[in-house]
Amino acid sequence: MRPLILLACLAIAGEVRAQSLPAEPVSVANGRFVFGAEVFATFGDEDPGFFNYTDYEYSAFRNVRLAVSTELRLSRRLQVLAELRLDHGDDLSPYALFVRVRPWPDRRFDLQVGRVPPSFGAFNKTVYAYSNLVIGQPLAYQYLLSIKPDAIPGNADDLLRMRGRGWLSDFPVGVTRSSPGLPVVNTARFDTGVQVHGVAGPVEWTGAVTTGSLSDPRVGDNNGRPQFSTRIVAQLAPGLRIGGSAAHGPWLDSALDGAIPDGVRAREFTQSAVAADVELSQGAWLARAEILRSAWNLPALGTPAIDAPIVARSLIVEGRYRLWPGVSVSARGDGLWFSDVAGSAGVQPWEANQRRLETALSVSITRNLIAKLAWQRNLRQGGRVRRDSLIAAQLVYWF
Amino acid sequence: MRGAISIVAILLVPLAFAMLSLEATHAPAPAAGFLGNRAGQSSRPAAGGIRGRLDLRRLAGPTERRPEVAEPGAGGPRDLPDLRRGVVYLEQAPRAAFDEREPARAVMDQRNETFVPHVLAVMVGTVVDFPNSDRTYHNVFSLSRVKRFDLGRYAAGRSKSVRMDRPGIVRVFCDIHSHMNAFVLVFAHPFFDVTDASGRFELAEVPPGTYTVVAWYEGEARATRPVTVTAGDWTDLEMVVP
């Protein structure tokens, strides 16, 4: 009930304030410097199962964020883009900072260097509230798994012991203190490297070489080898897009080199991921889906051994229907399923399989002031809390 | 405690933005005023008429694309809206001006990610067509109190229509391309005109009397001038929007 009352109060306050707030990106110096922003506040239930946490401290279902994005247009060929975020009122971070070069201004070909946006996946933008149909993010893009780049399980039992505890996991090899694990695709930060992007007729393609991995984007390199990622999207018809993504690169920290026997280096253990997606829209309908598979190689240290790559598979399906102008209903169903590992107590998935259903009502008070109310149901086959229903309200303002 | 801090933060942030906001675009509904007809410039109006020029001292800039930080590349080419045009109208009009008329049709095209024209002025009852002339989808909508509508996503070559049944200002957007925006000014009387590229306007067949002429530009009524119209003659008027 409390989120409902709060949402109503904020909506009324928002209606009053919206009349004097910027409605469009602010442009100065004759369009050479442009900035926009997104401000949102999400008020959600307690989440004792850590289903929506992006690390141990912060839940995506309880957040206040101010994100300011800027673009300095030095010329038609050269721009500098950046985004600063203030999460939870106290965690300021530079989310993105890169140079965009367009060698031929009249051709859609760009080279980007710096902390660049992801090249993989169709649901990266769910991290922006205004482009997210619901409030929570898809599991594959947010849910924390037990695996970490700086610590590894000594054997299969160590891995299975951490099932459903990704928000604060620990392993006996490497950095042994408890800390949050990694999601399949990490949207909490951008990776650093070089990215090329082009559009040729109905086909749009992107490729990147970056320092981190899909699960662990980084500013500085921690393993001496790059990650390669790519994405291709084809607009088959005005309302039909299909896409495919792939990424491959090392994911373990070089600090683990000493812990791995036989002279094998950490950088030889890779994360490989592939995904396929489709978007359909017509009239008041919008629907998207993505299937994704990611595999991580781990060293086989002790017995029972982890003798094959551990795999996560995801399916995400979401849709939106506009009931009236400014009023939409949305739903997303998604799941994460994991490959089996043989431990001392038998064979079971290396992480706890999980499913999520979320529905949301979205009301645009003005074009750029949106109130959402969402209900989310989580089911997990492991961990201390195995199922939970959560309610959250969100107010989003952007320009 | 954390919840309380969050609430205070969300109430303060909009306030801060309000203080930082550059230009508020309050758009009072055009209350009342003859459909301009510059084709008949040389002829004397049977009743009276007002003609002149609207001098826009500072043209608004086009709406920029938001910084595309999350995109792997910059957007494609787009046309820029024609921002040299304002609307001039009578604040109040004779009662006869409100007589029922045949509903008209008007067109606001969507071309190269731009609404064309950027400003459309029509009378109540006019049906406005929104054809999509681009290869991509558009989704025209308005949340204006005067007329709320959402035409959904539709492809190139198709068109959808909206009947403007109340006077006021209808702000039009595309749900897919946030830099696309336009204005439809809906009048209850026929005494209005969209200026041409050099600012000229004509309000023809205005009954003799004293009126207030309003100059509107990009969401705001920016200037007003009293004017007296005499029968069978044009009254010349220069208006300046600073």
XYZ file of C-alpha atoms in Angstrom:
641
model
C 0.000 0.000 0.000
C 2.826 2.363 0.877
C 4.267 2.374 -2.679
C 0.797 3.216 -4.020
C 0.364 6.236 -1.762
C 3.894 7.381 -2.439
C 3.407 7.012 -6.189
C 0.234 9.088 -6.053
C 1.954 11.860 -4.055
C 4.938 11.949 -6.389
C 2.725 11.941 -9.453
C 0.846 14.986 -8.195
C 4.073 16.762 -7.262
C 5.492 15.800 -10.631
C 2.533 17.267 -12.517
C 3.054 20.597 -10.790
C 6.822 20.666 -11.221
C 6.869 19.319 -14.782
C 5.569 22.574 -16.182
C 8.861 24.303 -15.436
C 11.337 21.483 -16.004
C 13.332 21.008 -19.185
C 11.513 18.754 -21.616
C 14.274 18.450 -24.161
C 18.030 18.055 -24.046
C 19.737 21.282 -23.082
C 21.875 22.635 -25.870
C 24.460 25.394 -25.525
C 27.110 26.943 -27.768
C 24.976 26.527 -30.870
C 24.429 22.834 -30.337
C 28.096 22.057 -29.677
C 27.438 20.950 -26.126
C 24.297 18.974 -25.349
C 23.300 17.361 -22.124
C 20.397 15.260 -21.012
C 19.519 13.549 -17.781
C 17.506 10.786 -16.245
C 16.335 10.963 -12.668
C 14.405 8.142 -11.132
C 13.356 6.944 -7.737
C 12.281 3.382 -7.115
C 10.532 2.450 -3.888
C 10.215 -1.273 -3.489
C 9.604 -3.940 -0.905
C 12.428 -5.445 1.078
C 14.153 -8.076 -1.035
C 15.496 -10.606 1.462
C 16.280 -13.038 -1.327
C 18.585 -10.502 -3.009
C 16.793 -11.159 -6.289
C 17.256 -7.596 -7.555
C 20.592 -6.695 -6.065
C 23.327 -5.418 -8.311
C 25.798 -5.939 -5.522
C 25.533 -6.640 -1.802
C 24.611 -3.067 -0.973
C 22.252 -1.988 -3.687
C 18.962 -3.296 -4.990
C 17.664 -2.232 -8.384
C 14.242 -2.225 -6.717
C 15.280 0.448 -4.179
C 17.255 3.148 -5.833
C 17.400 6.859 -6.423
C 19.512 7.756 -9.431
C 20.605 10.927 -11.142
C 22.339 10.225 -14.447
C 23.645 13.072 -16.582
C 24.775 12.348 -20.128
C 26.756 14.873 -22.147
C 27.945 15.213 -25.712
C 30.597 17.659 -26.822
C 30.382 18.039 -30.598
C 33.823 19.240 -31.585
C 33.074 18.735 -35.269
C 30.964 16.564 -37.525
C 33.743 13.996 -37.303
C 34.554 14.128 -33.616
C 32.461 14.031 -30.461
C 33.189 13.321 -26.812
C 30.446 11.584 -24.844
C 30.194 10.954 -21.142
C 27.725 9.868 -18.513
C 27.911 10.489 -14.786
C 25.727 8.640 -12.324
C 24.794 9.281 -8.750
C 23.219 6.129 -7.358
C 21.511 5.908 -3.983
C 22.413 9.512 -3.356
C 26.023 8.746 -2.498
C 27.705 6.634 -5.132
C 28.983 8.889 -7.904
C 30.604 7.124 -10.835
C 31.648 7.945 -14.393
C 29.623 5.375 -16.286
C 30.818 6.226 -19.756
C 33.526 8.366 -21.303
C 34.528 7.907 -24.892
C 35.511 9.664 -28.084
C 33.381 9.056 -31.157
C 35.019 9.502 -34.540
C 33.019 9.505 -37.752
C 35.687 9.550 -40.493
C 33.161 10.112 -43.274
C 30.431 12.366 -41.857
C 27.899 11.351 -44.481
C 28.358 7.645 -43.901
C 27.092 5.794 -40.880
C 30.395 4.413 -39.700
C 31.717 5.256 -36.244
C 34.822 4.462 -34.279
C 34.540 4.818 -30.498
C 37.438 4.742 -28.082
C 37.287 4.810 -24.287
C 34.735 3.475 -21.869
C 32.290 2.379 -24.552
C 28.700 1.062 -24.512
C 28.202 -2.687 -24.701
C 28.241 -4.440 -28.048
C 26.445 -7.526 -26.783
C 22.760 -8.181 -26.184
C 19.372 -6.634 -26.787
C 18.471 -5.691 -23.233
C 21.367 -3.469 -22.177
C 19.209 -0.385 -22.141
C 16.976 -1.776 -19.403
C 19.460 -0.079 -17.110
C 17.800 3.185 -18.194
C 14.427 3.484 -16.516
C 12.805 5.407 -19.374
C 13.539 2.618 -21.838
C 12.722 -0.225 -19.481
C 9.201 -1.601 -19.913
C 9.045 -2.701 -16.276
C 11.132 -1.746 -13.246
C 13.425 -4.702 -12.695
C 16.045 -5.827 -15.177
C 16.185 -9.207 -16.911
C 17.919 -11.823 -14.776
C 20.735 -12.354 -17.291
C 21.560 -8.653 -17.141
C 21.373 -8.140 -13.402
C 21.122 -11.257 -11.222
C 24.332 -12.004 -9.385
C 25.793 -15.471 -9.821
C 28.249 -16.954 -7.377
C 31.265 -16.809 -9.692
C 33.870 -14.068 -9.289
C 36.913 -12.985 -11.269
C 39.279 -12.954 -8.315
C 38.337 -16.180 -6.541
C 37.680 -19.699 -7.750
C 36.262 -22.869 -6.240
C 38.760 -25.513 -5.250
C 36.420 -28.226 -6.472
C 32.820 -28.834 -7.538
C 31.587 -28.920 -3.952
C 32.894 -25.385 -3.352
C 30.949 -24.207 -6.371
C 27.738 -26.000 -5.431
C 27.956 -24.685 -1.870
C 27.468 -21.156 -3.204
C 24.296 -21.875 -5.188
C 21.814 -19.034 -4.776
C 24.277 -16.850 -2.861
C 25.622 -14.636 -5.590
C 25.079 -11.424 -3.670
C 27.828 -12.452 -1.213
C 29.789 -15.493 -2.254
C 33.195 -16.781 -1.310
C 35.590 -19.383 -2.658
C 38.732 -20.809 -1.067
C 41.189 -19.969 -3.870
C 42.243 -16.393 -4.553
C 40.594 -13.556 -2.641
C 38.733 -15.473 0.018
C 36.639 -12.734 1.576
C 32.933 -12.654 0.736
C 31.911 -10.288 -2.025
C 29.252 -10.060 -4.715
C 29.470 -12.348 -7.715
C 28.985 -11.490 -11.364
C 25.907 -11.348 -13.572
C 25.931 -13.035 -16.977
C 25.932 -9.649 -18.707
C 26.968 -6.743 -16.557
C 25.082 -3.516 -17.252
C 26.296 -1.813 -14.081
C 29.292 -0.362 -15.920
C 30.783 0.046 -19.375
C 33.879 -1.747 -20.624
C 36.989 0.015 -21.908
C 38.388 -0.367 -25.386
C 37.745 0.299 -29.042
C 34.413 -0.148 -30.789
C 33.398 0.116 -34.421
C 29.831 0.503 -35.595
C 28.299 0.732 -39.023
C 24.966 0.738 -40.788
C 24.559 -0.679 -44.296
C 20.982 -0.502 -45.497
C 18.841 -2.519 -43.095
C 21.839 -4.069 -41.322
C 23.539 -2.521 -38.326
C 26.723 -4.073 -36.947
C 29.001 -3.434 -34.001
C 32.322 -4.926 -32.973
C 34.498 -4.178 -29.966
C 37.816 -5.100 -28.409
C 37.765 -4.361 -24.695
C 39.743 -5.014 -21.537
C 37.127 -6.712 -19.366
C 34.652 -9.488 -19.941
C 30.922 -9.605 -20.529
C 30.336 -10.326 -16.857
C 33.046 -8.006 -15.604
C 33.582 -4.860 -17.682
C 36.622 -2.952 -16.486
C 38.511 0.279 -16.801
C 41.913 -1.354 -16.487
C 43.017 -4.718 -17.796
C 43.279 -7.513 -15.215
C 44.302 -10.439 -17.373
C 46.436 -9.327 -20.273
C 44.119 -10.368 -23.045
C 41.222 -8.594 -24.697
C 37.612 -9.556 -25.073
C 36.068 -9.563 -28.540
C 32.369 -8.850 -28.849
C 30.045 -8.261 -31.750
C 26.421 -7.652 -32.549
C 24.477 -7.598 -35.811
C 20.907 -6.354 -36.148
C 18.788 -6.587 -39.304
C 15.628 -4.577 -39.839
C 13.667 -7.061 -41.947
C 10.538 -4.924 -41.988
C 9.571 -1.674 -40.257
C 8.234 -3.594 -37.288
C 10.557 -6.583 -37.287
C 14.163 -6.627 -36.121
C 16.338 -9.627 -35.497
C 19.721 -9.589 -33.889
C 22.607 -11.790 -32.916
C 25.436 -11.194 -30.438
C 28.647 -12.953 -29.463
C 31.458 -12.299 -26.997
C 34.639 -14.147 -26.119
C 37.489 -13.283 -23.788
C 39.305 -14.153 -20.545
C 37.438 -13.453 -17.334
C 39.735 -14.480 -14.466
C 42.124 -12.082 -12.784
C 45.847 -12.599 -13.410
C 46.307 -12.579 -9.631
C 45.053 -16.170 -9.746
C 48.009 -17.297 -11.870
C 49.864 -18.620 -8.863
C 46.901 -20.653 -7.707
C 46.486 -22.528 -10.954
C 48.759 -25.539 -11.364
C 50.796 -26.761 -14.340
C 51.871 -23.290 -15.412
C 48.481 -22.499 -16.827
C 47.670 -18.803 -16.778
C 44.385 -17.277 -15.642
C 43.930 -15.581 -18.977
C 43.415 -18.940 -20.645
C 40.079 -19.312 -18.910
C 37.445 -17.605 -20.981
C 33.840 -16.526 -20.979
C 32.079 -17.202 -24.278
C 28.557 -16.031 -24.914
C 26.123 -16.008 -27.799
C 22.618 -14.575 -28.036
C 19.824 -14.155 -30.558
C 16.973 -11.698 -30.279
C 13.873 -10.493 -32.067
C 11.682 -7.391 -31.748
C 8.192 -7.104 -33.169
C 5.969 -4.060 -33.036
C 2.715 -2.959 -34.568
C 0.112 -0.425 -33.489
C -0.121 -0.438 -29.726
C 1.999 -3.611 -29.365
C 5.679 -4.102 -28.761
C 7.270 -7.497 -28.090
C 10.877 -8.597 -27.645
C 12.622 -11.865 -26.905
C 16.180 -13.041 -26.486
C 17.862 -16.382 -25.917
C 21.343 -16.328 -24.505
C 24.045 -18.847 -23.606
C 27.189 -18.100 -21.684
C 29.962 -20.524 -20.736
C 32.828 -19.906 -18.315
C 35.950 -22.071 -18.188
C 37.261 -22.806 -14.709
C 40.483 -24.577 -13.725
C 40.039 -28.089 -12.355
C 41.913 -27.798 -9.084
C 40.676 -30.567 -6.809
C 38.169 -33.392 -6.717
C 35.369 -33.668 -7.397
C 36.639 -31.670 -10.369
C 34.838 -29.091 -12.425
C 35.817 -30.771 -15.665
C 33.687 -28.886 -18.178
C 32.781 -25.261 -18.737
C 29.949 -24.085 -16.525
C 27.052 -22.846 -18.606
C 24.142 -20.449 -18.067
C 21.199 -20.223 -20.441
C 18.604 -17.493 -20.462
C 15.309 -16.808 -22.153
C 13.733 -13.359 -21.932
C 10.304 -12.479 -23.325
C 8.678 -9.104 -22.785
C 5.792 -7.132 -24.214
C 3.950 -3.863 -23.892
C 0.432 -2.841 -24.844
C -0.674 0.777 -24.829
C -4.137 0.948 -23.366
C -4.671 4.671 -23.800
C -2.430 7.612 -24.629
C 0.237 7.599 -21.946
C -0.995 4.442 -20.234
C 0.643 1.091 -20.893
C 0.740 -2.363 -19.402
C 3.883 -4.417 -19.713
C 5.122 -7.817 -18.708
C 8.402 -9.671 -18.783
C 9.040 -13.310 -18.120
C 12.562 -14.635 -18.003
C 14.652 -17.396 -16.571
C 18.190 -18.536 -15.960
C 19.101 -22.205 -16.170
C 22.481 -23.706 -15.392
C 24.468 -26.740 -16.472
C 24.976 -29.685 -14.150
C 28.078 -30.269 -12.106
C 28.855 -33.515 -10.274
C 29.635 -32.938 -6.604
C 30.139 -35.343 -3.712
C 26.417 -35.324 -2.982
C 25.317 -35.890 -6.561
C 24.729 -34.024 -9.779
C 22.971 -30.682 -9.722
C 23.000 -27.336 -11.535
C 26.070 -25.289 -10.532
C 23.821 -22.327 -9.707
C 20.216 -22.273 -8.578
C 17.886 -22.120 -11.562
C 15.676 -19.082 -11.421
C 12.569 -17.698 -13.050
C 11.023 -14.257 -12.835
C 7.732 -12.744 -13.903
C 7.176 -9.006 -13.706
C 4.185 -6.956 -14.749
C 3.938 -3.184 -14.723
C 1.486 -0.385 -15.235
C 3.095 2.729 -16.686
C 1.480 6.167 -16.719
C 3.044 9.135 -18.518
C 2.123 12.220 -16.518
C 3.857 14.273 -19.161
C 5.918 12.998 -22.068
C 9.017 12.783 -19.961
C 7.626 12.155 -16.501
C 6.563 8.571 -16.055
C 5.156 6.727 -13.076
C 5.338 2.940 -12.937
C 3.917 0.388 -10.590
C 5.242 -3.142 -10.824
C 4.711 -6.559 -9.297
C 7.478 -9.084 -9.514
C 7.481 -12.800 -8.708
C 10.753 -14.657 -8.243
C 11.236 -18.416 -8.017
C 14.650 -19.905 -7.286
C 15.599 -23.533 -6.868
C 18.100 -22.879 -4.139
C 19.308 -20.331 -1.605
C 17.752 -19.336 1.678
C 14.785 -17.496 0.159
C 13.417 -19.508 -2.723
C 10.398 -17.488 -3.715
C 9.236 -13.955 -3.178
C 6.733 -11.478 -4.547
C 7.741 -7.833 -4.589
C 5.927 -4.591 -5.343
C 7.673 -1.412 -6.420
C 6.757 2.060 -7.595
C 9.002 4.203 -9.727
C 8.964 7.803 -10.863
C 11.130 8.629 -13.888
C 11.974 12.045 -15.255
C 14.189 12.477 -18.297
C 15.142 15.053 -20.828
C 15.853 6.355 7.598
C 17.133 5.437 4.157
C 13.558 5.661 2.805
C 13.159 9.149 4.247
C 16.414 10.271 2.633
C 15.235 8.854 -0.676
C 11.944 10.746 -0.500
C 13.674 14.016 0.333
C 16.113 13.441 -2.522
C 13.418 12.840 -5.120
C 11.540 15.933 -4.068
C 14.680 18.087 -4.113
C 16.000 16.914 -7.461
C 13.063 18.232 -9.518
C 13.312 21.491 -7.583
C 16.964 21.806 -8.533
C 16.133 21.147 -12.152
C 13.387 23.721 -12.030
C 15.946 26.289 -10.918
C 18.281 25.229 -13.701
C 15.655 25.120 -16.408
C 16.509 27.484 -19.232
C 13.190 28.304 -20.786
C 9.771 27.340 -19.659
C 7.507 26.849 -22.620
C 4.167 27.797 -21.202
C 1.630 27.671 -23.957
C -1.646 29.362 -23.156
C -4.481 28.111 -25.253
C -5.285 30.470 -28.106
C -8.551 31.857 -26.835
C -10.231 33.033 -29.823
C -9.534 35.216 -33.711
C -9.647 34.724 -39.968
C -7.844 32.135 -41.721
C -4.909 33.848 -43.361
C -4.878 33.926 -47.104
C -1.772 35.538 -48.505
C -2.851 34.474 -51.993
C -5.258 37.403 -51.896
C -2.717 39.925 -50.684
C -3.378 42.496 -53.340
C -7.140 42.440 -53.051
C -9.003 44.539 -50.525
C -10.941 42.531 -47.989
C -14.702 43.002 -48.071
C -14.815 43.437 -44.317
C -11.376 44.457 -43.100
C -8.039 42.814 -42.619
C -4.773 42.820 -40.720
C -1.516 42.140 -42.440
C 2.075 42.673 -41.617
C 5.238 40.999 -40.519
C 6.333 39.170 -37.462
C 9.962 39.872 -36.682
C 11.557 36.998 -34.788
C 14.696 38.469 -33.270
C 15.940 35.127 -32.004
C 15.094 31.863 -33.698
C 14.759 28.819 -31.512
C 17.275 26.047 -32.088
C 16.100 22.650 -33.245
C 15.572 19.988 -30.615
C 18.808 18.113 -30.364
C 19.070 14.382 -30.099
C 19.806 13.281 -26.555
C 23.459 12.399 -26.086
C 23.582 8.842 -27.404
C 25.876 7.494 -24.754
C 24.331 4.033 -24.757
C 24.443 3.706 -28.547
C 27.375 2.146 -30.345
C 27.208 4.882 -32.991
C 25.596 8.195 -33.837
C 22.131 8.385 -35.367
C 21.421 8.735 -39.033
C 20.781 11.947 -40.924
C 17.592 13.851 -40.228
C 15.930 17.014 -41.494
C 15.731 20.010 -39.233
C 12.365 21.618 -38.605
C 11.573 25.023 -40.109
C 11.643 27.232 -37.042
C 11.161 30.537 -38.870
C 7.409 30.444 -38.540
C 5.160 31.809 -35.834
C 1.426 32.121 -35.579
C -0.494 35.398 -35.428
C -4.091 35.403 -34.260
C -6.850 37.485 -32.728
C -7.221 36.972 -29.045
C -10.958 37.470 -29.268
C -13.247 37.298 -32.257
C -16.786 38.362 -33.168
C -19.485 35.908 -32.273
C -20.216 35.133 -35.939
C -16.715 33.738 -36.266
C -17.728 30.797 -34.143
C -20.456 29.587 -36.501
C -20.234 25.939 -37.497
C -18.176 25.282 -40.611
C -17.446 22.303 -42.768
C -14.687 20.265 -41.174
C -11.433 20.663 -43.038
C -8.414 18.359 -43.412
C -4.786 19.143 -42.838
C -1.596 17.141 -43.077
C 1.380 16.861 -40.782
C 3.901 14.601 -42.492
C 6.656 12.587 -40.820
C 9.664 12.877 -43.075
C 13.288 12.099 -42.342
C 12.591 12.088 -38.614
C 10.898 15.491 -38.679
C 7.289 16.597 -38.498
C 6.445 18.741 -41.552
C 5.234 21.363 -40.958
C 6.619 22.006 -37.521
C 3.686 24.318 -36.768
C 0.193 23.652 -38.022
C -2.754 25.945 -37.268
C -6.270 24.642 -37.828
C -9.840 25.271 -36.818
C -11.776 23.141 -34.420
C -13.173 20.115 -36.205
C -10.259 19.793 -38.602
C -9.024 16.276 -39.215
C -5.231 16.166 -39.230
C -3.575 13.339 -41.176
C -0.211 12.045 -39.992
C 1.299 10.084 -42.893
C 4.567 8.275 -42.333
C 6.945 9.036 -45.217
C 9.962 7.386 -43.588
C 11.218 3.843 -43.937
C 11.137 3.362 -40.202
C 8.253 3.208 -37.806
C 6.943 6.287 -36.105
C 4.515 6.520 -33.216
C 2.758 9.899 -33.095
C 1.230 10.833 -29.802
C 0.160 13.765 -27.689
C -0.510 14.011 -23.998
C -1.841 17.579 -24.271
C -5.002 18.189 -22.307
C -6.627 19.640 -25.432
C -6.244 16.364 -27.309
C -4.719 13.180 -26.006
C -4.031 10.565 -28.648
C -1.605 7.812 -29.482
C -1.589 6.537 -33.063
C 0.611 3.542 -32.324
C 3.398 2.310 -34.566
C 2.768 2.326 -38.290
C 4.942 1.905 -41.330
C 5.907 3.973 -44.381
C 3.092 4.815 -46.747
C 0.428 4.550 -44.077
C -1.417 7.392 -42.442
C -3.566 7.853 -39.387
C -5.805 10.767 -38.506
C -6.895 12.767 -35.499
C -9.878 15.119 -35.293
C -9.030 18.277 -33.360
C -12.243 18.935 -31.512
C -11.207 21.513 -28.891
C -9.321 24.791 -29.148
C -5.863 24.950 -27.665
C -2.322 23.865 -28.298
C -1.548 20.243 -29.039
C 2.066 19.272 -28.575
C 2.908 16.366 -30.870
C 5.751 13.907 -30.361
C 7.065 10.617 -31.671
C 7.384 7.909 -29.060
C 10.322 6.313 -30.882
C 12.328 9.421 -31.837
C 12.463 11.761 -28.874
C 13.841 14.698 -30.918
C 10.695 14.764 -33.115
C 8.174 17.341 -31.945
C 5.638 19.731 -33.441
C 2.725 22.000 -32.580
C -0.876 21.942 -33.723
C -2.721 25.145 -32.745
C -6.454 24.605 -32.776
C -8.625 27.719 -32.993
C -12.322 28.156 -32.348
C -12.446 31.019 -34.884
C -10.832 31.566 -38.287
C -8.717 34.664 -37.551
C -5.208 33.212 -37.469
C -2.286 32.689 -39.813
C 1.009 30.876 -39.807
C 3.694 33.312 -40.917
C 5.705 32.593 -44.043
C 9.468 32.145 -43.964
C 9.991 35.916 -43.934
C 7.442 36.493 -41.195
C 4.561 37.850 -43.289
C 0.994 37.167 -42.234
C -2.563 38.100 -43.196
C -5.785 37.922 -41.296
C -8.471 38.575 -43.916
C -12.187 39.300 -43.637
C -11.956 40.583 -40.085
C -15.103 42.520 -39.162
C -14.438 46.174 -38.258
C -13.619 46.698 -34.623
C -10.827 46.808 -32.100
C -8.918 43.633 -31.332
C -5.850 42.317 -29.626
C -3.453 40.567 -31.973
C -1.230 37.893 -30.479
C 2.071 36.643 -31.832
C 2.872 33.087 -30.811
C 6.214 31.371 -31.234
C 7.438 27.934 -30.152
C 4.951 27.286 -27.394
C 4.450 30.784 -26.055
C 2.316 33.823 -26.789
C 5.281 36.219 -26.989
C 3.754 39.575 -28.021
C 0.378 41.291 -28.135
C -0.735 44.459 -29.939
C -4.058 46.284 -29.963
C -5.340 46.999 -33.456
C -8.365 48.715 -34.983
C -9.785 47.276 -38.179
C -11.746 49.434 -40.586
C -14.155 48.181 -43.222
C -12.801 47.442 -46.678
C -9.147 48.122 -45.866
C -6.011 46.455 -44.635
C -4.493 47.458 -41.335
C -0.722 47.063 -41.390
C 0.997 45.717 -38.326
C 4.619 45.037 -37.442
C 5.213 42.771 -34.460
C 8.458 41.921 -32.796
C 9.230 38.870 -30.739
C 12.390 39.610 -28.778
